[in-house]
Coordinates of C-alpha atoms and ligand atoms in Angstrom, one line a residue:
M284 CA 0.1 -0.1 0.2
A285 CA 2.7 2.3 1.0
Q286 CA 4.4 1.6 -2.2
K287 CA 1.3 2.7 -4.3
R288 CA 1.3 5.8 -2.4
K289 CA 4.8 6.5 -3.5
I290 CA 4.0 5.7 -6.9
L291 CA 0.9 8.0 -7.1
E292 CA 3.3 10.7 -5.4
L293 CA 5.9 10.4 -8.4
Q294 CA 3.3 10.5 -10.9
K295 CA 2.1 13.5 -9.6
K296 CA 5.6 15.0 -9.5
R297 CA 6.1 14.0 -13.0
E298 CA 3.0 15.7 -14.1
Q299 CA 4.1 19.4 -12.4
V300 CA 7.2 19.1 -14.3
F301 CA 5.6 18.1 -17.4
L302 CA 3.7 21.4 -17.5
G303 CA 6.9 23.2 -18.1
G304 CA 6.5 27.0 -17.5
G305 CA 2.8 26.4 -17.5
E306 CA -0.4 26.6 -19.5
K307 CA -0.3 30.3 -20.6
A308 CA 3.2 29.7 -21.7
I309 CA 2.7 26.9 -23.9
E310 CA -0.3 29.0 -25.5
K311 CA 2.3 31.4 -26.2
Q312 CA 4.6 28.8 -28.1
A313 CA 1.4 27.7 -29.7
A314 CA 0.6 31.1 -31.1
M315 CA 4.1 31.3 -32.7
G316 CA 3.5 27.9 -34.5
K317 CA 6.0 26.3 -32.3
L318 CA 5.7 22.8 -30.4
T319 CA 6.7 22.3 -27.1
A320 CA 10.1 20.8 -26.0
R321 CA 8.3 17.5 -25.2
E322 CA 6.4 17.6 -28.5
R323 CA 9.5 17.9 -30.5
I324 CA 11.3 15.0 -28.8
E325 CA 8.1 12.6 -29.5
A326 CA 7.8 13.9 -32.9
I327 CA 11.6 13.2 -34.0
L328 CA 11.9 9.7 -32.1
D329 CA 10.3 6.3 -32.7
K330 CA 7.1 6.2 -31.2
N331 CA 7.4 5.4 -27.0
S332 CA 11.2 5.2 -27.4
F333 CA 12.1 8.4 -25.1
H334 CA 13.4 7.9 -22.2
E335 CA 13.9 11.0 -20.0
Y336 CA 16.6 12.0 -17.2
D337 CA 17.1 14.4 -14.9
L338 CA 13.4 15.6 -14.7
F339 CA 13.7 16.6 -11.1
V340 CA 16.7 18.7 -11.5
E341 CA 15.9 22.2 -10.0
H342 CA 18.3 25.0 -10.3
V343 CA 20.3 26.5 -7.7
A344 CA 20.5 30.4 -8.1
T345 CA 19.6 32.6 -5.2
D346 CA 20.2 35.9 -6.8
F347 CA 17.7 38.6 -7.9
D348 CA 15.0 35.9 -5.9
M349 CA 15.9 33.2 -8.0
D350 CA 15.3 31.2 -4.7
K351 CA 11.7 31.6 -4.7
K352 CA 11.2 30.5 -8.4
I353 CA 10.4 27.0 -9.3
L354 CA 12.0 26.4 -13.0
H355 CA 10.6 22.8 -13.9
G356 CA 13.4 20.8 -15.2
D357 CA 15.6 24.0 -15.2
G358 CA 14.1 25.0 -18.9
V359 CA 15.7 21.6 -20.8
I360 CA 14.8 18.3 -21.5
I361 CA 17.3 15.4 -21.7
G362 CA 17.2 11.4 -22.7
T363 CA 17.9 9.0 -24.8
G364 CA 15.8 7.3 -27.4
T365 CA 15.7 6.0 -31.3
V366 CA 15.4 7.1 -34.8
Y367 CA 14.4 4.0 -37.0
G368 CA 16.2 2.0 -34.3
A369 CA 19.2 3.9 -34.5
P370 CA 20.3 5.2 -30.8
I371 CA 20.1 8.6 -30.4
A372 CA 21.1 11.1 -27.2
I373 CA 18.7 14.2 -27.5
Y374 CA 17.9 17.5 -25.5
A375 CA 15.2 20.0 -25.9
Q376 CA 15.4 23.2 -24.6
D377 CA 12.1 24.7 -23.0
F378 CA 11.1 28.2 -23.9
T379 CA 8.2 28.1 -21.5
V380 CA 10.4 27.7 -18.5
A381 CA 12.2 31.2 -18.1
G382 CA 12.8 31.4 -21.9
G383 CA 14.8 27.9 -22.4
S384 CA 17.8 30.3 -20.4
L385 CA 20.9 28.6 -20.0
G386 CA 21.8 28.8 -16.2
L387 CA 24.1 26.0 -14.2
M388 CA 22.1 23.0 -14.0
H389 CA 20.6 23.8 -17.6
A390 CA 24.0 23.4 -18.8
R391 CA 25.1 20.4 -16.4
K392 CA 21.8 18.4 -18.0
I393 CA 22.7 19.3 -21.4
T394 CA 26.7 18.0 -20.9
K395 CA 25.2 15.1 -18.9
I396 CA 23.4 13.9 -22.2
M397 CA 26.7 15.2 -24.5
D398 CA 28.6 13.0 -22.4
Y399 CA 26.5 10.2 -22.7
A400 CA 26.5 10.6 -26.5
L401 CA 30.0 10.5 -26.6
K402 CA 30.9 7.6 -24.2
M403 CA 27.8 5.5 -25.9
R404 CA 29.4 6.5 -29.5
M405 CA 25.5 7.7 -30.6
P406 CA 24.6 10.6 -32.6
L407 CA 23.5 13.5 -30.5
I408 CA 20.3 15.8 -31.6
G409 CA 20.3 19.5 -29.7
I410 CA 17.1 21.2 -30.0
N411 CA 18.0 24.9 -29.4
D412 CA 15.1 27.5 -28.3
S413 CA 16.4 29.9 -25.6
G414 CA 17.3 33.8 -24.6
G415 CA 20.6 32.3 -24.1
A416 CA 22.6 33.2 -21.0
R417 CA 20.4 33.3 -17.8
I418 CA 21.1 36.7 -16.9
Q419 CA 20.5 36.0 -13.4
E420 CA 23.2 33.3 -13.2
G421 CA 26.2 35.4 -14.5
V422 CA 29.2 33.4 -15.2
N423 CA 27.7 30.3 -14.3
S424 CA 25.7 30.4 -17.5
L425 CA 29.1 31.4 -19.4
A426 CA 30.6 28.3 -18.1
G427 CA 28.0 26.3 -18.9
Y428 CA 28.2 27.3 -22.7
G429 CA 31.9 27.0 -22.5
E430 CA 31.5 23.3 -21.2
I431 CA 29.2 22.6 -24.2
F432 CA 31.6 24.0 -26.7
F433 CA 34.4 21.9 -25.4
R434 CA 32.3 18.6 -25.7
N435 CA 31.0 19.8 -29.3
T436 CA 34.7 19.5 -30.2
L437 CA 35.7 16.7 -28.6
S438 CA 32.8 15.0 -30.0
S439 CA 33.4 16.5 -33.4
G440 CA 34.2 13.4 -35.8
V441 CA 33.5 10.7 -33.1
I442 CA 29.6 11.0 -33.3
P443 CA 27.2 12.9 -35.6
Q444 CA 26.1 16.0 -34.0
I445 CA 22.8 17.5 -35.0
S446 CA 21.4 21.3 -34.4
V447 CA 17.8 22.4 -34.7
I448 CA 17.1 25.8 -34.1
L449 CA 13.5 26.3 -33.3
G450 CA 13.5 29.6 -31.7
P451 CA 16.2 32.4 -30.7
C452 CA 19.3 30.9 -30.5
A453 CA 21.4 34.1 -29.4
G454 CA 24.5 35.5 -28.1
G455 CA 27.6 33.1 -27.3
A456 CA 25.1 30.3 -27.5
V457 CA 24.9 30.0 -31.6
Y458 CA 28.6 28.4 -31.4
S459 CA 27.2 25.3 -30.2
P460 CA 25.2 24.8 -33.4
A461 CA 28.0 26.5 -35.2
L462 CA 30.7 23.4 -34.0
T463 CA 28.1 20.9 -35.1
D464 CA 27.7 19.0 -38.1
F465 CA 24.3 19.7 -39.6
V466 CA 22.0 22.7 -38.3
F467 CA 18.2 22.4 -39.3
V468 CA 16.2 25.8 -39.4
V469 CA 12.3 26.5 -39.9
D470 CA 11.0 29.3 -41.4
K471 CA 9.8 32.1 -39.4
I472 CA 11.0 30.1 -36.4
S473 CA 14.7 30.1 -36.2
K474 CA 16.6 32.7 -35.0
M475 CA 20.4 33.3 -34.5
F476 CA 22.7 35.9 -34.3
I477 CA 25.6 37.5 -32.0
T478 CA 24.0 40.5 -31.0
G479 CA 20.3 41.2 -31.4
P480 CA 18.4 44.0 -33.0
E481 CA 18.7 45.9 -30.2
V482 CA 22.2 46.1 -29.5
I483 CA 22.5 47.1 -33.3
K484 CA 20.0 50.1 -32.8
T485 CA 22.1 51.1 -29.7
V486 CA 25.7 50.6 -31.1
L487 CA 25.2 51.3 -34.7
G488 CA 21.7 53.3 -35.0
E489 CA 20.6 50.6 -37.6
D490 CA 17.1 49.2 -37.4
I491 CA 16.9 45.8 -38.5
S492 CA 14.1 42.9 -37.8
M493 CA 15.2 39.6 -36.2
E494 CA 13.9 37.9 -39.4
A495 CA 16.1 39.8 -41.3
L496 CA 19.3 39.8 -39.3
G497 CA 19.2 36.1 -38.8
G498 CA 16.2 34.6 -39.6
A499 CA 15.8 30.9 -41.3
R500 CA 16.3 32.4 -44.9
V501 CA 19.3 34.1 -44.0
H502 CA 21.5 31.2 -42.7
C503 CA 20.4 28.9 -45.4
E504 CA 21.0 31.3 -48.2
I505 CA 23.8 34.1 -47.2
T506 CA 25.6 33.0 -44.3
G507 CA 25.6 28.8 -45.1
N508 CA 25.3 28.6 -40.9
A509 CA 22.7 26.1 -41.7
H510 CA 22.3 22.9 -44.1
F511 CA 18.6 22.3 -44.1
F512 CA 15.6 24.7 -44.5
A513 CA 11.9 23.5 -43.7
E514 CA 8.6 25.2 -43.9
S515 CA 7.2 23.9 -40.6
E516 CA 8.7 22.0 -37.8
I517 CA 7.1 18.4 -38.7
E518 CA 9.0 18.7 -42.2
C519 CA 12.2 20.0 -40.4
F520 CA 11.9 16.6 -38.4
E521 CA 11.3 14.7 -41.2
Q522 CA 14.5 15.8 -42.7
I523 CA 16.4 15.0 -39.7
K524 CA 15.0 11.3 -39.6
K525 CA 15.9 10.9 -43.2
L526 CA 19.6 12.3 -42.7
I527 CA 19.8 9.8 -40.0
T528 CA 19.6 7.0 -42.3
F529 CA 22.1 8.0 -44.2
I530 CA 24.8 8.5 -41.8
P531 CA 26.5 6.1 -39.5
W532 CA 26.1 6.0 -35.6
N533 CA 29.8 6.6 -34.9
N534 CA 33.3 6.9 -36.7
K535 CA 34.0 3.4 -36.2
R536 CA 30.7 2.4 -38.3
K537 CA 29.4 2.4 -41.6
A538 CA 26.1 3.8 -42.2
L539 CA 23.8 1.1 -42.2
A540 CA 23.2 -0.6 -45.7
F541 CA 19.8 -0.7 -47.5
E542 CA 18.6 -3.0 -50.1
A543 CA 19.9 -1.9 -53.5
K544 CA 17.5 -0.4 -56.2
E545 CA 18.2 0.8 -59.3
P546 CA 17.7 4.3 -60.5
K547 CA 14.9 5.6 -61.8
K548 CA 14.2 5.0 -65.5
S549 CA 13.3 8.5 -66.3
F550 CA 16.6 9.7 -65.8
K551 CA 18.7 9.1 -69.0
I552 CA 22.2 9.7 -67.8
G553 CA 23.3 10.1 -71.6
E554 CA 21.1 12.6 -72.3
I555 CA 21.6 15.1 -69.7
V556 CA 25.0 16.9 -70.6
P557 CA 24.5 19.0 -73.3
E558 CA 27.8 18.6 -75.8
D559 CA 28.3 22.4 -76.3
S560 CA 30.3 23.1 -73.1
K561 CA 28.7 26.8 -72.9
Q562 CA 25.0 25.2 -72.3
P563 CA 24.1 24.7 -68.6
Y564 CA 22.3 21.3 -67.1
D565 CA 21.2 20.5 -63.5
V566 CA 24.1 18.0 -62.4
R567 CA 21.2 17.0 -60.2
D568 CA 20.1 15.4 -62.6
V569 CA 23.4 13.2 -63.2
V570 CA 23.2 12.2 -59.6
R571 CA 19.7 11.1 -59.7
A572 CA 20.5 8.8 -62.9
L573 CA 23.4 7.1 -60.8
V574 CA 22.0 7.1 -57.4
D575 CA 19.7 3.9 -55.7
N576 CA 16.0 4.6 -56.7
S577 CA 17.2 8.3 -57.7
D578 CA 16.9 9.3 -54.4
F579 CA 19.4 12.4 -53.6
F580 CA 19.4 14.1 -50.5
E581 CA 20.7 17.5 -50.9
I582 CA 22.6 19.4 -48.3
Q583 CA 23.1 23.3 -48.1
E584 CA 20.5 23.5 -51.2
L585 CA 20.3 27.2 -50.8
W586 CA 23.9 28.1 -50.1
A587 CA 26.8 28.6 -52.9
A588 CA 24.6 26.4 -55.4
N589 CA 27.5 26.6 -57.5
I590 CA 28.6 23.4 -55.9
V591 CA 26.4 20.8 -55.0
I592 CA 26.8 18.2 -51.9
G593 CA 24.6 15.6 -50.8
F594 CA 24.0 11.7 -49.9
G595 CA 22.7 9.1 -51.9
R596 CA 23.2 5.2 -52.2
M597 CA 25.1 3.3 -54.6
G598 CA 24.0 -0.4 -54.3
G599 CA 22.4 0.4 -50.8
E600 CA 25.4 1.8 -49.6
T601 CA 25.8 5.5 -48.5
V602 CA 28.0 7.9 -50.6
G603 CA 28.5 11.6 -50.6
F604 CA 28.5 13.4 -53.6
V605 CA 30.3 16.7 -54.4
C606 CA 29.8 18.4 -58.0
N607 CA 30.1 21.3 -59.8
Q608 CA 26.6 23.1 -60.9
P609 CA 27.0 24.5 -64.4
L610 CA 23.4 25.8 -63.7
I611 CA 24.9 28.3 -61.5
L612 CA 27.9 30.5 -62.4
A613 CA 28.8 27.8 -64.6
G614 CA 29.8 25.4 -61.5
V615 CA 33.2 27.6 -60.7
L616 CA 34.8 27.2 -57.6
D617 CA 34.8 30.2 -55.2
V618 CA 35.4 31.2 -51.7
D619 CA 31.9 29.6 -50.4
S620 CA 31.7 26.9 -52.4
S621 CA 35.2 26.1 -51.5
D622 CA 34.1 26.1 -47.8
K623 CA 31.0 24.1 -48.2
A624 CA 32.5 21.5 -50.3
A625 CA 35.6 21.3 -47.8
R626 CA 33.5 20.7 -44.8
F627 CA 31.4 18.0 -46.4
I628 CA 34.7 16.1 -47.7
R629 CA 35.8 16.4 -44.1
Y630 CA 32.3 14.7 -42.8
C631 CA 32.4 11.9 -45.0
D632 CA 35.9 10.8 -44.1
A633 CA 35.5 11.2 -40.6
F634 CA 32.2 8.8 -40.9
N635 CA 33.5 6.2 -43.4
I636 CA 31.4 7.5 -46.3
P637 CA 32.9 7.1 -49.8
I638 CA 33.2 10.4 -51.6
I639 CA 32.2 10.5 -55.4
T640 CA 33.1 13.7 -57.1
L641 CA 31.3 15.0 -60.6
V642 CA 33.5 17.3 -62.3
D643 CA 32.6 20.0 -65.0
L644 CA 34.0 23.4 -63.9
P645 CA 35.8 26.3 -65.7
G646 CA 38.1 26.9 -62.6
Y647 CA 38.3 29.4 -59.6
L648 CA 35.9 32.2 -60.0
P649 CA 38.3 35.3 -61.3
G650 CA 37.7 38.8 -59.8
V651 CA 39.0 41.3 -57.3
D652 CA 36.0 40.4 -55.0
Q653 CA 37.0 36.9 -54.8
E654 CA 40.7 37.5 -54.4
H655 CA 40.1 39.9 -51.6
A656 CA 37.6 37.7 -49.9
G657 CA 40.3 35.1 -49.5
V658 CA 39.9 32.8 -52.4
I659 CA 43.3 31.5 -52.1
R660 CA 42.7 30.9 -48.7
H661 CA 39.5 29.2 -48.8
G662 CA 40.3 27.6 -51.9
A663 CA 43.0 25.9 -50.4
K664 CA 40.7 24.0 -48.0
M665 CA 39.5 21.9 -50.6
L666 CA 42.8 20.6 -51.5
Y667 CA 43.5 20.1 -47.9
A668 CA 40.1 18.3 -47.5
Y669 CA 40.6 16.0 -50.5
S670 CA 44.3 15.2 -49.8
E671 CA 43.5 14.2 -46.5
A672 CA 40.4 12.4 -46.6
S673 CA 41.5 8.5 -46.6
V674 CA 38.0 6.9 -47.5
P675 CA 37.4 5.8 -51.1
K676 CA 37.5 9.0 -53.5
L677 CA 35.8 8.6 -56.7
T678 CA 35.8 11.2 -59.5
V679 CA 34.0 11.3 -62.8
I680 CA 34.8 14.3 -65.1
L681 CA 31.8 14.9 -67.1
R682 CA 32.9 17.6 -69.2
K683 CA 34.9 20.8 -68.8
A684 CA 37.8 20.3 -66.3
Y685 CA 40.0 23.3 -66.3
G686 CA 42.9 24.8 -64.5
G687 CA 43.3 24.9 -60.8
G688 CA 39.7 23.5 -60.5
Y689 CA 40.6 19.9 -62.5
I690 CA 43.3 19.5 -59.5
A691 CA 41.0 20.5 -56.8
M692 CA 38.0 18.3 -57.7
N693 CA 39.6 15.2 -56.7
S694 CA 42.2 14.6 -59.5
R695 CA 44.4 11.6 -59.5
H696 CA 47.1 14.1 -58.1
L697 CA 45.2 14.4 -54.7
R698 CA 45.2 10.7 -54.5
A699 CA 41.6 10.0 -56.1
D700 CA 41.3 6.2 -56.2
F701 CA 40.0 6.1 -59.3
V702 CA 39.1 8.7 -62.1
F703 CA 36.7 8.4 -65.0
A704 CA 36.3 10.6 -67.7
W705 CA 33.1 10.9 -70.2
P706 CA 34.2 11.1 -74.1
G707 CA 32.8 15.0 -73.8
A708 CA 35.4 15.7 -71.1
E709 CA 37.9 18.4 -71.8
I710 CA 40.6 18.5 -69.5
A711 CA 43.4 21.4 -69.8
V712 CA 45.3 24.4 -68.3
M713 CA 42.0 27.1 -69.6
G714 CA 39.0 27.1 -71.8
P715 CA 39.9 26.6 -75.5
E716 CA 39.3 30.3 -76.5
G717 CA 41.4 32.1 -73.7
A718 CA 44.1 29.4 -74.3
A719 CA 44.3 30.2 -77.8
N720 CA 44.2 34.1 -77.3
I721 CA 47.8 33.8 -75.2
I722 CA 49.5 31.2 -77.0
F723 CA 48.8 32.3 -80.5
R724 CA 48.3 35.9 -79.9
K725 CA 50.7 36.9 -82.2
E726 CA 49.6 34.7 -85.0
I727 CA 46.2 36.1 -84.6
L728 CA 47.1 39.6 -84.7
E729 CA 49.3 39.4 -87.5
S730 CA 46.8 37.4 -89.7
E731 CA 44.7 39.2 -92.6
D732 CA 41.3 37.6 -90.9
P733 CA 42.3 37.5 -87.0
D734 CA 38.8 36.2 -86.5
K735 CA 39.2 33.4 -88.8
M736 CA 42.5 32.8 -87.4
R737 CA 41.5 32.8 -83.8
K738 CA 38.5 30.5 -84.8
Q739 CA 41.0 28.0 -86.3
K740 CA 43.6 28.1 -83.6
V741 CA 40.6 27.5 -81.2
K742 CA 39.7 24.3 -83.2
E743 CA 43.1 23.2 -83.1
Y744 CA 43.9 24.0 -79.4
K745 CA 40.7 21.8 -78.9
A746 CA 41.6 18.9 -81.1
K747 CA 45.1 18.7 -79.3
F748 CA 44.0 19.1 -75.6
A749 CA 40.0 19.8 -74.8
N750 CA 39.7 15.8 -74.6
P751 CA 40.0 13.5 -72.1
Y752 CA 42.8 11.0 -73.9
V753 CA 45.8 13.4 -73.0
A754 CA 45.2 12.4 -69.0
A755 CA 44.1 9.0 -70.0
S756 CA 47.6 8.6 -71.8
K757 CA 49.4 9.7 -68.9
G758 CA 47.1 7.6 -66.3
Y759 CA 46.0 10.4 -64.6
V760 CA 42.2 9.3 -65.9
D761 CA 42.0 5.4 -66.0
S762 CA 39.6 5.0 -68.2
V763 CA 37.4 7.2 -70.5
I764 CA 33.7 5.4 -70.4
E765 CA 30.5 6.1 -71.8
P766 CA 28.1 7.8 -69.5
E767 CA 25.9 4.4 -69.5
E768 CA 28.7 3.0 -68.1
T769 CA 29.1 5.1 -65.0
R770 CA 27.0 3.4 -62.4
K771 CA 28.2 0.2 -63.3
L772 CA 31.8 1.2 -62.9
L773 CA 31.5 3.3 -59.8
L774 CA 29.8 0.5 -58.2
H775 CA 32.6 -1.5 -59.1
A776 CA 35.0 0.8 -57.7
I777 CA 33.2 0.9 -54.2
E778 CA 32.8 -2.6 -53.9
V779 CA 37.0 -3.0 -54.6
S780 CA 37.6 -0.1 -52.2
K781 CA 36.0 -1.8 -49.4
N782 CA 39.0 -2.4 -47.9
K783 CA 40.9 0.6 -48.6
D784 CA 43.8 0.9 -45.8
M785 CA 46.1 4.1 -46.2
H786 CA 49.2 4.8 -44.2
T787 CA 49.1 7.9 -42.0
I788 CA 52.1 10.2 -41.4
D789 CA 53.0 10.2 -37.6
R790 CA 51.8 13.7 -36.9
K791 CA 49.6 15.1 -34.0
H792 CA 47.5 17.0 -36.8
G793 CA 48.1 19.2 -39.8
I794 CA 47.2 22.7 -39.9
P795 CA 44.5 23.2 -42.5
P796 CA 44.0 26.6 -43.9
F797 CA 40.8 27.1 -41.5
Ligands
LIG41 C1 16.8 34.9 -18.3 C2 15.2 35.2 -19.6 C3 16.1 35.2 -20.6 C4 17.5 35.2 -20.3 C5 14.2 35.4 -21.6 N1 14.2 35.3 -20.5 N2 15.5 35.4 -21.8 N3 15.5 35.1 -18.2 N4 17.8 35.1 -19.0 N5 18.5 35.4 -21.0 C6 12.8 35.2 -20.0 C7 12.2 36.4 -20.0 O1 12.4 37.1 -18.7 C8 10.4 35.9 -19.7 O2 10.1 35.5 -18.3 C9 10.5 34.7 -20.6 O3 11.9 34.3 -20.8 C10 10.1 34.8 -21.9 O4 10.9 36.1 -22.5 P1 10.1 36.9 -23.3 O5 10.9 38.0 -23.3 O6 8.7 37.1 -22.8 O7 9.5 36.3 -24.6 P2 9.6 36.9 -26.3 O8 9.4 38.2 -26.1 O9 9.5 35.6 -27.4 O10 11.2 37.4 -26.5 C11 12.6 36.3 -26.4 C12 13.9 37.0 -26.7 C13 14.0 37.8 -25.5 C14 13.6 37.6 -28.0 C15 14.8 35.9 -26.6 O11 13.4 37.2 -24.3 C16 15.0 38.5 -25.3 O12 15.8 39.3 -25.6 N6 15.9 37.7 -24.3 C17 17.3 37.9 -23.9 C18 18.1 37.8 -24.9 C19 19.7 38.0 -24.4 O13 20.1 39.1 -24.6 N7 20.1 36.8 -24.0 C20 21.7 37.2 -23.5 C21 22.6 36.9 -24.9 S1 24.2 36.9 -24.3 P3 8.9 35.5 -17.8 O14 9.1 35.1 -16.2 O15 8.5 37.2 -18.2 O16 7.7 34.4 -18.4 C22 24.7 35.4 -24.1 C23 26.2 35.2 -23.9 C24 26.5 33.7 -23.9 O17 23.8 34.4 -24.2 C25 27.7 33.8 -24.2 C26 28.2 32.5 -24.2 C27 29.7 32.4 -24.6

């Protein structure tokens, strides 16, 4: 009997905590189109799989009358569960409790679940919805953030770390998501910034809304801080779940294999790339013509769209794609596209995901803007990332591969394992027009009909260099292949690369051009 009473007491205590910041605060949250922290966790995880810890943790602050306040769960929910059977550690800040602000015990809960995630080698999902450092707790809040950042860094490349921004994420708080692998945002709900509109108004006298400063679109289209954009929380959760199917639980595993499927017949690989190298096309159609079920899961779709990155499956196994996108800026490499690709290459390398690189680019983007924005420093990140990566690295040159772009896009010289080129590939120091104008300048100028002479020289140059056979004759390209043979060759290359083993040089770590 006594036991039953105690169980009832426990149930009552639980119910109290489940109320979070109370009905009014929950209604306010709902009016903004936001789910509660607990609803969010339930919606992401497999049904009934969530197990919560530290439900009864309470804050320990005493200043500013804090000792008179009860903050249920101290404004954050932590626990473990599964997504499609994969073990997941998760935390969700509860905005209904003191604005989800981060105090000492709140931070301790987060760092506890982060420690579990790292120890148990399972992915971590962090849902951010918070007014930032709890002002009443002073330096203890700052300490809490520091502890989180340290663990983000320690876990990097060991377990997947996913951040979901579902409300404000302000001040130093933004640096935890920035240290994680994938950041998800939702239109009109997510807000990320270091200094808010009020500070900007005070310091700079400028008026700007929170949305225009650091809304979801800003971070997907301009800053590149976010990787996935959704119209609603539910759409966002579907994206998270899909991502989890593509990645391994930790760096010692491979992503779970699925049943192999053929690409859809509607994607005809031989009919996508126009013969005229100036004509654009959507490289994602080439990817869809190659991957199982034509299912390509693109990452950072809205930012630096001149390069395309994302996951697909080949023969049931996850692969990462890095592709120039001729639809945008002719697929050039620039500051942002180099950053985007380099980080993704490092992700794939850390998590045992083979990389397939599809090449069609005229080189690095010329111009003062790019030079001054640091295209040398940022472009170097790609060279570093590819050179360092030891997962299977496969390259297909679809069409143009000019200059530094040829080298940077996982060339043999950066240790691609297999390099294939389509018959229309043009591998050269630069495009035929530019090249002919430079090396035949004298003949063209001195000719009676310079235009005719230029055309003839361009033709000559094209015939000699703008093809895959010079590179193939040196062994830089392993095979010149028909587009229709590509999937078969890539599947084989993945198969024979399964036991790839690279010697590593004994060093603490390299110094990439971060
Ligand atoms: C304590 C906070 C809080 C905070 C919000 N609350 N932020 N309490 N510390 N940082 C409380 C509010 O007092 C309020 O409590 C409840 O949460 C809901 O907040 P509202 O302001 O009513 O909500 P809303 O109108 O939706 O505005 C949300 C907001 C705003 C835009 C986030 O609250 C805000 O500007 N907060 C301060 C943001 C900030 O400057 N944080 C510090 C950043 S510096 P009641 O009891 O009334 O319900 C920082 C440094 C970290 O984080 C450095 C790490 C390296």
